[in-house]
Amino acid sequence: MKKFNFRKVLDGLTASSPGSGSSSASNSGGAGSGSVHPGGTAGVLREEIQESLTSEYFQICKTVRHGFPYQPTALAFDPVQKILAIGTRTGAIRILGRPGVDCYCQHESGAAVLQLQFLINEGALVSASSDDTLHLWNLRQKRPAILHSLKFNRERITYCHLPFQSKWLYVGTERGNTHIVNIESFILSGYVIMWNKAIELSTKTHPGPVVHLSDSPRDEGKLLIGYENGTVVFWDLKSKRAELRVYYDEAIHSIDWHHEGKQFMCSHSDGSLTLWNLKSPSRPFQTTVPHGKSQREGRKSESCKPILKVEYKTCRNSEPFIIFSGGLSYDKACRRPSLTIMHGKAITVLEMDHPIVEFLTLCETPYPNECQEPYAVAVLLEKDLILVDLTQTNFPIFENPYPMDIHESPVTCTAYFADCPPDLILVLYSIGVKHKKQGYSNKEWPVSGGAWNLGAQTYPEIIITGHADGSIKFWDASAMTLQMLYKLKTSKVFEKQKVGDGKQTCEIVEEDPFAVQMIYWCPESRIFCVSGVSAYVIIYKFSRQEITTEIVSLEVRLQCDVEDIITPEPETSPPFPDLSSQLPSSRSLSGSTNTVSSEGVTKDSIPCLSVKTRPVRMPPGYQADLVIQLVWVDGEPPQQITSLSISSAYGIVAFGNCTGLVVVDFIQKTVLLSMGTIDLYRSSDLYQRQPRSPRKNKQFIADNFCMRGLSNFYPDLTKRIRTSYQSLTELNDSPVPLELERCKSPTSGLATRTPEAAPGFYRNEMPAVRQRNQVHHLPGEDHVNGHCTSPTSQSCSSGKRLSSADVSKVNRWGPGRPPFRKAQSAACMEISLPVTTEEARENSYNRSRSSSISSIDKDSKEAVTALYFMESFARKNDSTVSPCLFVGTSLGMVLLISLNLPSSDEQRFTEPVMVLPSGTFLSLKGAVLTFSCMDRTGSLMQPPYEVWRDPNNTDENEKTWKRKLVMNYSTSPQETGDHQYTIICSEKQAKVFSLPSQTCLYVHNITETSFILQAEVVGMCNSACLACFCANGHIMIMSLPSLRPMLDANYLPLTDMRIARTFCFTNEGQALYLVSPTEIQRLTYSQEMCDNIQDMLGDLFTPIETPEAQNRGFLKGLFGGSGQTFDREELFGEATAGKASRSLAQHIPGPGSIEGVKGAAGGVMGELTRARIALDERGQRLGELEEKTAGMMTSAEAFSKHAHELMLKYKDKKWYQF
């Protein structure tokens, strides 16, 4: 036996302490790199493994955003380019074209977008934001940039209008004034229409803000100005006076012209529509209240809700369309938001699922003075975008090609798989397409602008999202797109919740008992596993055949039962009491007087949900193979699952929570291990007792237990379960604190049971322990069951006597239980929740959880936070690899569990699987997050898997089919059998161990002031690296196995628990997270992908000829309106109108403008950049000159034409006929 060297232990602890950073005597990587612990294999490792990754391979870059724009506010459409723009309350703009053309851009100020205006067929967009700033966006590049900005200082913007083929933008303000902006230079004109000039002098009140601006389709020199109080002014721009004024008693919300320019329609706050004729402006030509009750003649129509917007569109061969939102009667308060379409005498009301934000009618022509011919209506809802087909009488909607329904049910978890098997996407799509909704329009999606190609990235990608209603969606994420492939509903496994005790159905639905919490997918074997908030695990197998079968279920009682919970008669009481024989008195949960009970029965060994017992029809796709449920324990609900892993090669699934670990054989449908976390450390006791499966208790006979909602069935659990993912499911984007209370023990309510009631057992507080393991250790060392957990220490002695104070400390830990560390669990953040708002406010995002619990007196549990199946070395003296299960806990402990599997396929279905903890322990700081293994050459090892076969295929050949396992050895088993390297990452540090020697080779202290939220070992460029996302917003990449930092970028501060729960890394340098309740943001940390991102994005602008205006004819041109072209440049230019006041608005050059590029130019490339800018300026001036020349020629031709027409008109007339 080796002599114990205490100095070596201290040296090891000093080398890995925070004060020493990450340096070591044998490490030449600098202070920031991983440290190498002294050990003989470290030098060998450095010689064997040549790392190919360097810092030049990494760079952070956002790629694309999917989903529905969160909190939309504005909508615009370019009828020539056929692209759609949506503005949001957070200052974002999403521009959509054909599938694959989806662009996201953001205002730096973050101010809400009030209005959007396309420069039709010009490749530009004007946005007006709530900070009273106008922005001009250049859409002729794949990532739009702001060319100019104009900030109004003294007035607030309320409405904008840009006439077709005009470079002058009309801007209405809150004061009632109208300003004019030159789009090309973004400079304010001196021409202003003041409100006091527009209204009559006799008017004593202010008309209110400008709510509408539009030029007359008949005469471009006339501007229609609508004020909020019901005043409409028809302004003559040339003469600078009001040609006519219209007054109405009700406030105006919107106005729209008839294409001939002789009539316009207004919508009002009383639910009425008024049609005005320019020839008789004294009163409305027609007044209607579409949804008002008909009244007797002479009586005013009944008032309705305001009509927020109306559009008046004409058709050549049919009656005009009048489309408006709102206007419903007040007595129909329960009716949903609606869009009304009036076509002739037919009135169609389309009820919407969400409030209407904005709508636009899509027309064939961009010219306002032509017959509009509407073909669709784009309706922007608060949580959806729909397009209605106007060409069919039943008004069907178009099938939306964009992934706008990610948030159909709130997203609770995500998974991302890059470079998965190529046939999976086709297989999932072929199954999912059969279940698509029907009744869509048979026409193509009308928003078809832009151009898109596949680009260089060709490997398949799949994103999986779990939702609050228990549904799971598989998405094809290849080539920067997102299309839904297949939808799985986990709730179909369970019985529906019945409404009981007077509770409303909506309450049951809001509780979301089927919400998905974790998902695990093996793409190669197509095994899918999901866990939910109601403490269940479902294993799915993929099949192309439809079957009808009963669902197999297991119920598991998980508790710390090595020191069996004390019962009144511990010797005679079975471990899992039968409810029919034991009827203890009902007891209240958490002080609630509404604890569900039947005939005085305390809830025990009852699952949260009821699995269907009748045969269930399962369509092709993923079919439930096994349901595992944790049950109530002595009136306490089961704790939520914090870790999940499955191995198709071994046929085993493992999951854990803050109580313990469960291992289940899903081939034989048996429980192999159900044990508290504390018990896993007691190696001496573990080898003496056989792991057992809790026997099934009899079916509970009380009918009122079976189908109740969560609020009645277990009121204490509903609060605990719902708040666990409330920050994810709420669409309110308010931050949620990270500091959360620890999970309660399932037996914490049993305070009345004392050690005296059953000798040898301890209370929940554990003041005393049975003297089973009389092994004492030195204070300050981390020992577990006589094994020293320090990676640099030798075998530990166990004979030293401790003082009475030290003994009391050990007794408080329990036999074989490791001392509580200061590092708090990452999983406990996910499984426990804030109880009050006051506690939430006291917590800080930047506060490390290492200080969240400083006393071991607090009732805290060691949760299982990470699980990993792999062929590895379970013990130090192992010479060959064997099936193992790595178990990581919230206290930074790693335990290896050996799996003894039958040798042949035939025996695998009949012989039992032995699950034995190996006694191997490793330790890190903070909760363990992830595992991975590398072979001796440094190649990443993948867990073994079983090749997929259809479990329901009845072909003759399938009867003799044997299980085909793929072990994923990068080299031969003989070479791999020498040793391997295990990478373990916790929320504080990463370590690389050599197995079977269990020597710690490298340590890297990733963070001291924060903690890691997500970590993953990923493949990239035929190598491997460790990717971490920290709570302070940093993304860090480390090489493997040396743990040298490759990248540390301050990317995104953690502002919401949603980001923490949905952030995930995958291979090929990609990652994603839920940036808002409705949107997924994808990013890359690969330099190669950042360089090629432009090739992968779609083009927003494509050169298209502007359609020619219709020939109006001689008579229509002569009598239908103004014949000459209206010259806005002459009227609004500086020469005529003068300069605007500098204090009124400030021009700000954008980063995409020439001025912005000038400001950025500098350094060695400054001269070249300036020369390039000069060429661009010269080209721009030549282009402007060419455009002006063409404009002058057009104007000259028009003048010549009108002069000739005038000469012909008056040629034969006498002097007295004039």
Short mmCIF file of C-alpha atoms in Angstrom, two decimals, residues 747-1043:
data_model
loop_
_atom_site.label_atom_id
_atom_site.label_comp_id
_atom_site.label_asym_id
_atom_site.label_seq_id
_atom_site.Cartn_x
_atom_site.Cartn_y
_atom_site.Cartn_z
CA THR A 747 -40.21 13.33 2.34
CA SER A 748 -39.65 16.76 3.81
CA GLY A 749 -43.20 16.89 5.07
CA LEU A 750 -42.65 13.93 7.40
CA ALA A 751 -41.40 16.00 10.30
CA THR A 752 -43.47 14.08 12.82
CA ARG A 753 -41.48 10.89 12.33
CA THR A 754 -38.67 10.68 14.83
CA PRO A 755 -35.68 8.40 15.34
CA GLU A 756 -37.39 7.07 18.41
CA ALA A 757 -40.25 5.72 16.28
CA ALA A 758 -37.85 3.39 14.49
CA PRO A 759 -34.37 2.93 15.89
CA GLY A 760 -31.52 3.37 13.46
CA PHE A 761 -33.32 5.81 11.17
CA TYR A 762 -32.80 9.53 10.93
CA ARG A 763 -34.94 12.58 10.56
CA ASN A 764 -35.09 14.65 7.43
CA GLU A 765 -32.60 17.03 9.06
CA MET A 766 -30.28 14.05 9.71
CA PRO A 767 -29.04 14.94 13.23
CA ALA A 768 -27.82 11.38 13.67
CA VAL A 769 -26.78 8.50 11.42
CA ARG A 770 -26.44 4.80 11.82
CA GLN A 771 -22.88 3.76 12.48
CA ARG A 772 -22.63 1.63 9.37
CA ASN A 773 -19.49 3.07 7.80
CA GLN A 774 -17.00 3.99 10.49
CA VAL A 775 -14.61 5.76 8.13
CA HIS A 776 -13.51 9.25 9.10
CA HIS A 777 -11.46 11.62 7.00
CA LEU A 778 -9.38 14.69 7.47
CA PRO A 779 -11.30 17.96 7.38
CA GLY A 780 -10.80 19.94 4.20
CA GLU A 781 -10.46 16.86 1.98
CA ASP A 782 -13.13 15.54 -0.35
CA HIS A 783 -13.61 11.89 0.44
CA VAL A 784 -16.38 9.60 -0.64
CA ASN A 785 -16.61 6.09 0.78
CA GLY A 786 -12.97 6.03 1.61
CA HIS A 787 -11.91 7.14 -1.86
CA CYS A 788 -10.13 10.45 -2.18
CA THR A 789 -11.73 12.54 -4.91
CA SER A 790 -8.72 14.74 -5.55
CA PRO A 791 -7.29 13.81 -8.94
CA THR A 792 -3.70 14.18 -7.79
CA SER A 793 -3.92 12.29 -4.53
CA GLN A 794 -2.86 8.71 -3.87
CA SER A 795 -4.92 6.14 -2.02
CA CYS A 796 -6.34 7.60 1.17
CA SER A 797 -5.85 6.34 4.68
CA SER A 798 -8.93 5.97 6.80
CA GLY A 799 -7.69 5.31 10.31
CA LYS A 800 -7.18 8.83 11.68
CA ARG A 801 -9.44 9.78 14.57
CA LEU A 802 -11.27 13.07 14.47
CA SER A 803 -12.27 15.47 17.17
CA SER A 804 -15.83 15.55 18.41
CA ALA A 805 -16.53 18.65 16.33
CA ASP A 806 -15.27 16.92 13.18
CA VAL A 807 -17.29 13.83 13.95
CA SER A 808 -20.42 15.91 14.29
CA LYS A 809 -19.74 17.44 10.90
CA VAL A 810 -19.32 14.04 9.30
CA ASN A 811 -22.48 12.80 10.94
CA ARG A 812 -24.39 15.72 9.50
CA TRP A 813 -23.30 14.69 6.04
CA GLY A 814 -24.52 11.14 6.53
CA PRO A 815 -22.46 7.99 6.01
CA GLY A 816 -20.55 8.10 2.77
CA ARG A 817 -22.15 11.39 1.75
CA PRO A 818 -19.74 14.01 0.41
CA PRO A 819 -19.60 17.33 2.25
CA PHE A 820 -21.80 20.02 0.80
CA ARG A 821 -19.90 22.28 -1.50
CA LYS A 822 -20.54 25.97 -1.88
CA ALA A 823 -21.18 25.52 -5.58
CA GLN A 824 -24.90 25.48 -6.24
CA SER A 825 -26.45 23.19 -8.80
CA ALA A 826 -27.28 24.28 -12.30
CA ALA A 827 -30.09 21.78 -12.37
CA CYS A 828 -31.59 23.18 -9.22
CA MET A 829 -31.94 26.45 -11.08
CA GLU A 830 -34.03 24.56 -13.58
CA ILE A 831 -36.04 22.43 -11.21
CA SER A 832 -36.74 24.92 -8.45
CA LEU A 833 -38.55 28.18 -8.74
CA PRO A 834 -38.99 31.58 -7.13
CA VAL A 835 -41.84 31.55 -4.66
CA THR A 836 -42.47 35.24 -4.28
CA THR A 837 -41.80 38.35 -6.29
CA GLU A 838 -39.93 39.90 -3.37
CA GLU A 839 -37.41 37.06 -3.35
CA ALA A 840 -37.03 37.35 -7.11
CA ARG A 841 -36.21 41.04 -6.91
CA GLU A 842 -33.47 40.48 -4.39
CA ASN A 843 -31.59 38.18 -6.75
CA SER A 844 -29.20 39.30 -9.46
CA TYR A 845 -28.30 37.80 -12.82
CA ASN A 846 -24.61 38.42 -12.40
CA ARG A 847 -24.50 36.83 -8.98
CA SER A 848 -22.82 33.45 -9.02
CA ARG A 849 -24.77 30.58 -7.63
CA SER A 850 -21.70 29.49 -5.73
CA SER A 851 -22.82 31.79 -2.94
CA SER A 852 -26.50 30.99 -3.11
CA ILE A 853 -26.29 28.48 -0.27
CA SER A 854 -23.52 28.98 2.22
CA SER A 855 -24.77 26.77 5.01
CA ILE A 856 -25.08 23.01 5.04
CA ASP A 857 -27.89 23.35 7.52
CA LYS A 858 -30.29 24.18 4.69
CA ASP A 859 -32.45 21.38 3.38
CA SER A 860 -30.82 20.74 0.02
CA LYS A 861 -30.68 17.81 -2.35
CA GLU A 862 -27.94 16.56 -4.60
CA ALA A 863 -29.56 16.39 -8.00
CA VAL A 864 -28.51 14.23 -10.92
CA THR A 865 -27.65 16.81 -13.57
CA ALA A 866 -25.95 14.85 -16.38
CA LEU A 867 -26.03 11.29 -17.72
CA TYR A 868 -23.93 9.67 -20.45
CA PHE A 869 -23.74 6.13 -21.84
CA MET A 870 -20.38 5.05 -23.24
CA GLU A 871 -18.00 2.12 -23.62
CA SER A 872 -15.40 3.02 -21.02
CA PHE A 873 -13.33 1.83 -18.08
CA ALA A 874 -15.49 1.62 -14.98
CA ARG A 875 -12.66 0.86 -12.54
CA LYS A 876 -8.96 1.54 -12.23
CA ASN A 877 -7.95 -2.05 -12.75
CA ASP A 878 -10.05 -2.56 -15.88
CA SER A 879 -8.07 -3.53 -18.96
CA THR A 880 -10.88 -3.39 -21.51
CA VAL A 881 -13.81 -1.10 -22.08
CA SER A 882 -17.31 -2.13 -21.02
CA PRO A 883 -20.75 -0.50 -21.04
CA CYS A 884 -20.84 2.33 -18.50
CA LEU A 885 -23.14 5.06 -17.33
CA PHE A 886 -21.57 8.34 -16.25
CA VAL A 887 -23.61 10.13 -13.61
CA GLY A 888 -22.96 13.80 -12.81
CA THR A 889 -24.47 15.57 -9.83
CA SER A 890 -25.21 19.11 -8.74
CA LEU A 891 -22.34 19.00 -6.24
CA GLY A 892 -19.78 18.34 -8.93
CA MET A 893 -19.42 14.61 -8.30
CA VAL A 894 -19.11 12.09 -11.15
CA LEU A 895 -19.99 8.46 -10.52
CA LEU A 896 -19.41 5.58 -12.91
CA ILE A 897 -22.00 2.83 -13.01
CA SER A 898 -21.12 -0.46 -14.64
CA LEU A 899 -23.68 -2.13 -16.91
CA ASN A 900 -23.42 -5.91 -17.19
CA LEU A 901 -25.32 -6.90 -20.35
CA PRO A 902 -26.08 -10.41 -21.62
CA SER A 903 -23.64 -11.54 -24.27
CA SER A 904 -26.03 -12.69 -27.01
CA ASP A 905 -29.11 -11.19 -28.64
CA GLU A 906 -31.30 -14.07 -27.50
CA GLN A 907 -30.24 -13.68 -23.90
CA ARG A 908 -30.71 -9.91 -24.07
CA PHE A 909 -34.49 -10.37 -24.26
CA THR A 910 -34.65 -12.80 -21.32
CA GLU A 911 -31.61 -12.49 -19.06
CA PRO A 912 -31.51 -9.62 -16.53
CA VAL A 913 -29.17 -6.65 -16.89
CA MET A 914 -26.96 -5.99 -13.86
CA VAL A 915 -26.48 -2.35 -12.87
CA LEU A 916 -23.71 -1.95 -10.31
CA PRO A 917 -22.05 1.29 -9.15
CA SER A 918 -18.35 0.80 -9.71
CA GLY A 919 -17.12 2.85 -6.77
CA THR A 920 -15.28 5.26 -9.09
CA PHE A 921 -15.72 8.92 -8.19
CA LEU A 922 -14.40 12.08 -9.88
CA SER A 923 -14.99 15.64 -8.75
CA LEU A 924 -15.31 19.14 -10.21
CA LYS A 925 -16.44 22.54 -9.07
CA GLY A 926 -20.12 23.22 -9.61
CA ALA A 927 -22.84 21.10 -11.13
CA VAL A 928 -21.81 18.69 -13.87
CA LEU A 929 -23.22 19.65 -17.28
CA THR A 930 -21.82 17.33 -19.94
CA PHE A 931 -19.56 14.36 -20.69
CA SER A 932 -17.68 13.12 -23.70
CA CYS A 933 -14.91 10.67 -24.52
CA MET A 934 -11.91 10.65 -26.87
CA ASP A 935 -9.75 7.73 -27.91
CA ARG A 936 -6.00 7.66 -27.52
CA THR A 937 -5.53 9.44 -30.87
CA GLY A 938 -7.71 12.38 -29.84
CA SER A 939 -10.67 11.45 -32.03
CA LEU A 940 -14.11 12.03 -30.59
CA MET A 941 -15.90 8.81 -29.65
CA GLN A 942 -19.63 8.56 -30.22
CA PRO A 943 -21.84 6.43 -27.97
CA PRO A 944 -22.72 3.06 -29.50
CA TYR A 945 -26.13 2.70 -31.11
CA GLU A 946 -28.37 0.10 -32.69
CA VAL A 947 -29.09 0.38 -36.42
CA TRP A 948 -32.74 1.25 -36.97
CA ARG A 949 -35.20 -1.32 -38.18
CA ASP A 950 -38.96 -1.06 -38.33
CA PRO A 951 -40.25 -2.79 -35.17
CA ASN A 952 -43.61 -3.48 -36.83
CA ASN A 953 -42.37 -4.88 -40.14
CA THR A 954 -43.82 -8.35 -40.71
CA ASP A 955 -41.74 -9.39 -43.70
CA GLU A 956 -40.26 -12.87 -43.72
CA ASN A 957 -36.73 -11.55 -43.73
CA GLU A 958 -37.41 -9.49 -40.65
CA LYS A 959 -38.14 -12.56 -38.54
CA THR A 960 -34.52 -13.68 -38.67
CA TRP A 961 -33.14 -10.20 -38.29
CA LYS A 962 -30.68 -9.69 -35.45
CA ARG A 963 -29.80 -6.51 -33.62
CA LYS A 964 -27.00 -4.70 -35.39
CA LEU A 965 -24.89 -2.57 -33.10
CA VAL A 966 -22.43 0.14 -34.15
CA MET A 967 -19.75 0.76 -31.56
CA ASN A 968 -18.24 3.87 -33.22
CA TYR A 969 -14.62 3.04 -32.58
CA SER A 970 -12.42 5.46 -34.50
CA THR A 971 -9.63 2.86 -34.31
CA SER A 972 -9.66 -0.84 -33.72
CA PRO A 973 -10.91 -2.07 -30.31
CA GLN A 974 -7.44 -3.41 -29.53
CA GLU A 975 -5.89 0.03 -29.93
CA THR A 976 -8.71 1.76 -28.15
CA GLY A 977 -8.55 -0.68 -25.29
CA ASP A 978 -5.31 0.80 -23.93
CA HIS A 979 -6.76 4.00 -22.50
CA GLN A 980 -9.16 6.79 -23.35
CA TYR A 981 -9.81 10.36 -22.28
CA THR A 982 -12.98 11.61 -20.66
CA ILE A 983 -13.99 15.26 -20.90
CA ILE A 984 -16.23 16.52 -18.10
CA CYS A 985 -17.53 20.07 -17.91
CA SER A 986 -19.32 21.63 -14.97
CA GLU A 987 -20.78 25.07 -14.45
CA LYS A 988 -17.39 26.29 -13.21
CA GLN A 989 -14.61 24.29 -14.81
CA ALA A 990 -13.67 21.60 -17.30
CA LYS A 991 -11.44 18.59 -16.69
CA VAL A 992 -9.91 15.90 -18.85
CA PHE A 993 -9.29 12.55 -17.18
CA SER A 994 -7.30 9.60 -18.44
CA LEU A 995 -9.08 6.29 -17.96
CA PRO A 996 -8.64 3.75 -16.49
CA SER A 997 -5.92 5.46 -14.43
CA GLN A 998 -8.42 8.24 -13.47
CA THR A 999 -5.62 10.78 -13.65
CA CYS A 1000 -6.68 14.37 -14.21
CA LEU A 1001 -4.59 15.59 -17.13
CA TYR A 1002 -6.03 19.03 -17.82
CA VAL A 1003 -8.08 21.50 -15.80
CA HIS A 1004 -9.48 24.79 -16.98
CA ASN A 1005 -11.31 27.11 -14.60
CA ILE A 1006 -13.77 28.58 -17.06
CA THR A 1007 -15.33 31.22 -14.82
CA GLU A 1008 -15.09 32.37 -11.23
CA THR A 1009 -17.63 35.21 -11.13
CA SER A 1010 -20.39 33.59 -13.20
CA PHE A 1011 -21.49 30.08 -14.18
CA ILE A 1012 -21.91 28.00 -17.31
CA LEU A 1013 -25.45 27.52 -18.54
CA GLN A 1014 -24.83 25.20 -21.47
CA ALA A 1015 -21.80 23.16 -22.46
CA GLU A 1016 -21.33 20.64 -25.25
CA VAL A 1017 -18.47 18.74 -26.85
CA VAL A 1018 -18.96 19.26 -30.59
CA GLY A 1019 -17.23 18.19 -33.77
CA MET A 1020 -15.77 20.79 -36.06
CA CYS A 1021 -13.33 20.62 -38.97
CA ASN A 1022 -12.66 16.90 -38.36
CA SER A 1023 -11.70 17.68 -34.80
CA ALA A 1024 -13.44 18.33 -31.49
CA CYS A 1025 -13.83 21.26 -29.13
CA LEU A 1026 -15.73 22.21 -25.98
CA ALA A 1027 -18.31 24.98 -26.45
CA CYS A 1028 -19.73 26.82 -23.42
CA PHE A 1029 -22.35 29.53 -22.95
CA CYS A 1030 -21.92 31.50 -19.75
CA ALA A 1031 -24.54 33.38 -17.76
CA ASN A 1032 -22.62 36.63 -18.24
CA GLY A 1033 -23.20 36.33 -21.99
CA HIS A 1034 -19.82 34.97 -23.04
CA ILE A 1035 -19.43 32.16 -25.53
CA MET A 1036 -16.20 30.25 -24.95
CA ILE A 1037 -14.57 27.59 -27.10
CA MET A 1038 -11.76 25.35 -25.82
CA SER A 1039 -9.66 22.88 -27.73
CA LEU A 1040 -9.57 19.22 -26.76
CA PRO A 1041 -8.04 17.60 -24.95
CA SER A 1042 -5.71 20.40 -23.80
CA LEU A 1043 -8.59 22.82 -22.96
#
